Tab-separated table of C-alpha atoms in Angstrom:
chain	number	residue	atom	x	y	z
D	1	MET	CA	-11.545	-32.209	8.807
D	2	THR	CA	-9.458	-29.573	7.010
D	3	ARG	CA	-7.063	-26.882	9.237
D	4	ALA	CA	-8.519	-24.515	7.158
D	5	LYS	CA	-12.097	-25.880	7.487
D	6	ARG	CA	-11.512	-25.709	11.335
D	7	GLU	CA	-9.811	-21.758	11.635
D	8	LEU	CA	-12.932	-21.126	8.935
D	9	GLY	CA	-15.410	-22.743	12.413
D	10	ASN	CA	-13.919	-20.383	14.279
D	11	GLU	CA	-14.615	-16.924	13.052
D	12	PHE	CA	-18.037	-17.703	12.360
D	13	LEU	CA	-20.839	-18.778	15.619
D	14	THR	CA	-24.697	-20.163	15.570
D	15	ILE	CA	-27.490	-17.339	16.118
D	16	GLY	CA	-30.410	-19.743	17.312
D	17	SER	CA	-34.106	-18.988	18.544
D	18	LYS	CA	-36.596	-21.729	19.245
D	19	VAL	CA	-40.289	-21.590	18.257
D	20	SER	CA	-42.979	-24.006	18.186
D	21	LYS	CA	-44.112	-26.154	15.168
D	22	GLU	CA	-46.615	-24.077	14.308
D	23	ASP	CA	-44.340	-20.724	14.165
D	24	LYS	CA	-42.380	-22.866	11.806
D	25	ALA	CA	-44.033	-24.590	9.753
D	26	LYS	CA	-45.564	-20.747	8.528
D	27	ILE	CA	-42.127	-19.182	8.544
D	28	LYS	CA	-41.376	-22.901	6.320
D	29	ALA	CA	-44.222	-21.482	3.631
D	30	VAL	CA	-43.329	-17.508	3.607
D	31	ALA	CA	-39.110	-19.230	2.862
D	32	ASN	CA	-41.363	-21.328	-0.128
D	33	LEU	CA	-43.393	-18.270	-1.439
D	34	PHE	CA	-39.395	-16.198	-2.035
D	35	GLY	CA	-38.530	-19.822	-4.026
D	36	MET	CA	-35.755	-20.193	-0.838
D	37	SER	CA	-34.582	-22.730	2.227
D	38	PHE	CA	-35.082	-21.759	5.605
D	39	TYR	CA	-31.673	-20.919	6.011
D	40	GLU	CA	-31.806	-18.711	2.661
D	41	LEU	CA	-34.950	-16.977	4.639
D	42	LEU	CA	-33.098	-16.279	8.120
D	43	GLN	CA	-29.406	-15.469	6.436
D	44	SER	CA	-31.659	-12.768	4.417
D	45	LEU	CA	-33.370	-11.043	7.034
D	46	LEU	CA	-30.234	-11.085	8.571
D	47	LEU	CA	-28.629	-9.015	5.527
D	48	GLY	CA	-31.524	-6.727	5.536
D	49	MET	CA	-30.646	-5.969	8.974
D	50	LEU	CA	-27.097	-4.773	8.123
D	51	ARG	CA	-28.409	-3.368	5.181
D	52	TYR	CA	-30.143	-0.651	7.057
D	53	PHE	CA	-28.566	-0.540	10.592
D	54	ASP	CA	-24.851	-1.776	10.781
D	55	ILE	CA	-22.514	0.447	11.839
D	56	GLY	CA	-19.539	-0.097	10.519
D	57	LYS	CA	-15.492	-2.035	11.795
D	58	LYS	CA	-12.676	-0.485	10.664
D	59	SER	CA	-12.004	-2.352	7.304
D	60	THR	CA	-8.660	-4.907	7.417
D	61	TYR	CA	-5.536	-4.148	5.135
D	62	GLU	CA	-5.623	-7.038	2.820
D	63	ASP	CA	-9.463	-4.957	1.477
D	64	ASN	CA	-8.151	-1.379	1.964
D	65	CYS	CA	-5.169	-2.214	-1.144
D	66	MET	CA	-8.057	-3.146	-2.999
D	67	MET	CA	-10.469	-0.667	-2.870
D	68	ASP	CA	-7.116	2.509	-3.853
D	69	ALA	CA	-6.303	-0.371	-7.117
D	70	LEU	CA	-10.300	-0.360	-7.514
D	71	PHE	CA	-10.563	3.508	-7.592
D	72	VAL	CA	-6.946	4.238	-9.348
D	73	ALA	CA	-8.781	1.848	-11.881
D	74	ILE	CA	-12.381	3.824	-11.735
D	75	ARG	CA	-10.630	6.869	-11.989
D	76	SER	CA	-9.512	5.870	-14.993
D	77	LEU	CA	-11.947	5.868	-16.877
D	78	GLN	CA	-12.695	9.343	-16.375
D	79	GLY	CA	-12.835	11.864	-19.234
D	80	SER	CA	-12.588	8.252	-21.486
D	81	TYR	CA	-14.147	4.861	-21.974
D	82	CYS	CA	-15.216	1.178	-20.447
D	83	PRO	CA	-13.199	-1.183	-22.904
D	84	LEU	CA	-15.554	-3.547	-22.031
D	85	GLN	CA	-18.575	-1.662	-23.199
D	86	LYS	CA	-19.750	-2.918	-26.301
D	87	LYS	CA	-20.617	0.362	-27.322
D	88	ASP	CA	-19.276	1.750	-30.315
D	89	ARG	CA	-16.522	-1.262	-30.902
D	90	GLU	CA	-15.944	-0.153	-34.557
D	91	ASN	CA	-15.034	3.082	-33.918
D	92	ARG	CA	-11.877	2.094	-31.186
D	93	ARG	CA	-8.730	2.507	-33.461
D	94	ILE	CA	-5.144	1.997	-31.767
D	95	LYS	CA	-2.969	5.594	-31.439
D	96	GLY	CA	-0.019	4.004	-29.911
D	97	ALA	CA	1.783	1.910	-28.356
D	98	ILE	CA	4.761	1.274	-26.154
D	99	LEU	CA	7.129	-1.986	-27.242
D	100	PHE	CA	9.679	-3.569	-25.373
D	101	ILE	CA	12.923	-3.944	-27.658
D	102	GLU	CA	15.474	-6.230	-26.818
D	103	ASP	CA	18.348	-7.040	-28.661
D	104	SER	CA	19.268	-10.022	-26.904
D	105	PRO	CA	17.864	-12.025	-23.774
D	106	LYS	CA	20.426	-11.691	-21.328
D	107	ASN	CA	20.209	-8.255	-22.161
D	108	ARG	CA	17.023	-6.294	-21.055
D	109	PRO	CA	15.137	-4.305	-23.227
D	110	GLN	CA	14.242	-1.057	-24.597
D	111	LEU	CA	11.937	0.931	-24.712
D	112	LEU	CA	10.146	2.723	-27.668
D	113	SER	CA	7.316	4.426	-28.293
D	114	VAL	CA	5.532	4.488	-31.489
D	115	SER	CA	2.378	6.725	-32.661
D	116	MET	CA	1.069	7.558	-35.641
D	117	ASN	CA	1.104	11.293	-35.796
D	118	GLU	CA	-1.938	13.820	-38.330
D	119	ASP	CA	-0.760	12.664	-41.710
D	120	GLY	CA	-0.575	8.580	-41.031
D	121	GLN	CA	2.492	8.550	-40.663
D	122	MET	CA	4.621	6.027	-38.177
D	123	ILE	CA	6.536	7.933	-35.965
D	124	GLU	CA	8.859	6.359	-33.418
D	125	SER	CA	9.672	7.812	-29.881
D	126	LEU	CA	12.728	7.117	-27.894
D	127	ASN	CA	11.879	9.913	-25.053
D	128	PHE	CA	11.237	8.375	-21.585
D	129	ASP	CA	9.241	11.240	-20.731
D	130	LYS	CA	6.789	10.845	-23.175
D	131	MET	CA	6.358	7.413	-22.740
D	132	VAL	CA	5.310	8.040	-18.567
D	133	SER	CA	2.554	10.698	-19.440
D	134	ASP	CA	1.333	8.837	-21.718
D	135	PHE	CA	1.004	6.059	-18.896
D	136	PHE	CA	0.000	7.905	-16.364
D	137	GLY	CA	-2.766	10.398	-18.385
D	138	CYS	CA	-3.935	7.595	-19.374
D	139	LEU	CA	-3.849	5.096	-15.927
D	140	ASP	CA	-4.072	8.373	-13.791
D	141	PRO	CA	-4.851	11.876	-14.396
D	142	ASP	CA	-4.684	13.856	-11.380
D	143	GLY	CA	-1.077	11.059	-10.684
D	144	LEU	CA	0.003	13.071	-13.222
D	145	LYS	CA	-1.210	16.337	-12.754
D	146	ARG	CA	0.634	15.676	-9.628
D	147	LEU	CA	4.009	15.003	-10.518
D	148	GLU	CA	3.801	17.616	-13.056
D	149	ARG	CA	3.199	20.197	-9.880
D	150	GLN	CA	5.850	18.392	-7.714
D	151	ARG	CA	8.422	18.691	-11.216
D	152	ASP	CA	8.399	21.934	-11.419
D	153	GLU	CA	8.615	22.734	-7.587
D	154	LEU	CA	11.136	20.632	-7.075
D	155	GLY	CA	12.962	22.062	-9.959
D	156	PHE	CA	14.007	18.767	-12.667
D	157	PHE	CA	13.533	19.323	-16.366
D	158	SER	CA	11.492	16.023	-16.560
D	159	ILE	CA	8.447	14.362	-14.508
D	160	THR	CA	10.520	10.678	-15.051
D	161	HIS	CA	14.098	12.446	-12.992
D	162	THR	CA	10.724	13.219	-11.006
D	163	LEU	CA	9.570	9.713	-9.981
D	164	HIS	CA	12.729	8.733	-9.610
D	165	GLU	CA	13.365	10.060	-7.138
D	166	ILE	CA	10.503	10.853	-5.222
D	167	ILE	CA	10.652	6.709	-5.220
D	168	MET	CA	13.876	6.359	-3.862
D	169	GLN	CA	14.312	9.427	-2.102
D	170	HIS	CA	11.243	8.098	-0.544
D	171	ALA	CA	12.480	4.046	0.004
D	172	SER	CA	15.897	5.334	1.639
D	173	CYS	CA	13.973	7.553	4.150
D	174	ILE	CA	12.403	3.609	5.479
D	175	ASP	CA	16.115	2.608	5.645
D	176	GLU	CA	17.351	5.512	7.702
D	177	ASN	CA	14.991	6.759	9.621
D	178	GLN	CA	15.063	1.784	10.282
D	179	GLU	CA	19.130	3.140	10.814
D	180	PHE	CA	18.935	5.626	12.553
D	181	ILE	CA	16.343	4.249	15.605
D	182	LYS	CA	18.442	0.813	16.053
D	183	GLU	CA	21.462	2.750	16.018
D	184	LEU	CA	19.775	4.367	19.632
D	185	PHE	CA	19.505	0.882	21.592
D	186	GLU	CA	23.524	-0.120	20.578
D	187	ASP	CA	25.992	0.869	23.293
D	188	LYS	CA	29.517	-0.818	24.639
D	189	ARG	CA	27.906	-3.349	27.765
D	190	ILE	CA	30.569	-4.510	30.327
D	191	PRO	CA	31.403	-8.848	29.981
D	192	SER	CA	28.731	-9.244	32.454
D	193	GLY	CA	25.793	-6.871	31.454
D	194	GLN	CA	25.472	-5.299	35.149
D	195	ALA	CA	26.390	-1.974	33.986
D	196	THR	CA	26.718	0.216	31.284
D	197	ASN	CA	30.700	1.376	30.085
D	198	GLU	CA	31.385	5.194	30.257
D	199	ASP	CA	33.121	4.452	26.818
D	200	VAL	CA	29.542	4.269	25.365
D	201	VAL	CA	30.118	3.214	21.137
D	202	TYR	CA	28.572	4.549	18.408
D	203	LYS	CA	28.550	3.810	14.450
D	204	ARG	CA	29.148	7.328	14.240
D	205	GLY	CA	31.616	8.230	16.584
D	206	LYS	CA	32.965	7.831	20.485
D	207	ARG	CA	31.188	9.658	23.455
D	208	GLN	CA	32.949	10.137	27.007
D	209	ASN	CA	30.976	10.420	29.173
D	210	ILE	CA	32.502	12.752	31.874
D	211	ASP	CA	30.210	15.802	32.714
D	212	GLU	CA	26.776	13.463	32.017
D	213	TYR	CA	25.832	11.327	34.385
D	214	THR	CA	22.424	9.370	33.960
D	215	THR	CA	20.661	6.762	37.296
D	216	ILE	CA	22.928	4.184	35.946
D	217	THR	CA	26.014	5.796	36.245
D	218	GLN	CA	26.982	7.994	38.896
D	219	ARG	CA	29.710	10.068	39.752
D	220	GLN	CA	31.537	9.030	42.918
D	221	THR	CA	32.805	11.394	45.362
D	222	PHE	CA	35.013	10.650	48.302
D	223	ARG	CA	36.034	13.242	51.255
D	224	ALA	CA	38.911	12.634	52.744
D	225	ASP	CA	38.876	12.589	56.669
D	226	ILE	CA	41.463	14.872	58.281
């Protein structure tokens, strides 16, 4: 037995119930009426109960990612059409395209937007904002509207700049938080490791524990007997 089968077997349990020979024969006869096997009929009955009475459970991370991707694809059909449909396929035409132009395999390509104007002439454009707007306008119209609002609120001149800043700020925010948390637990210990050194060293500077005391470092007081 392979490892995958062993792990899969650990996730499933057997549900059993004893019935008389006569009752089992009756159940088999019912299964034959539906063109099912005895096992398929039992599975169908259990599934039917779950369809009506399942109280649900928390979805997994993989399921959430799949549903998010699915909803993005569904939203792209709002106010548009499904390219899988056979209806009116002969009326479809290419309105525009985003091309990847390269001058050498060693260099990454540059983008070029190509579209057709009202006179039927081909128009080329290097405008990044037009490409981003056209792309999000087809993929996620609601996302495009939010980007436009963010552009106006942040005072940026383009959607491309806005999208770049949002991505970079979010990524840098995560990195800075991780670094900040790491710094909170960094100090300088004496070689024995039994106590914290009075000089606590941080990456951003050095702080002397002069008038600050904790349960670890207490200021010692002495009284001279006269």
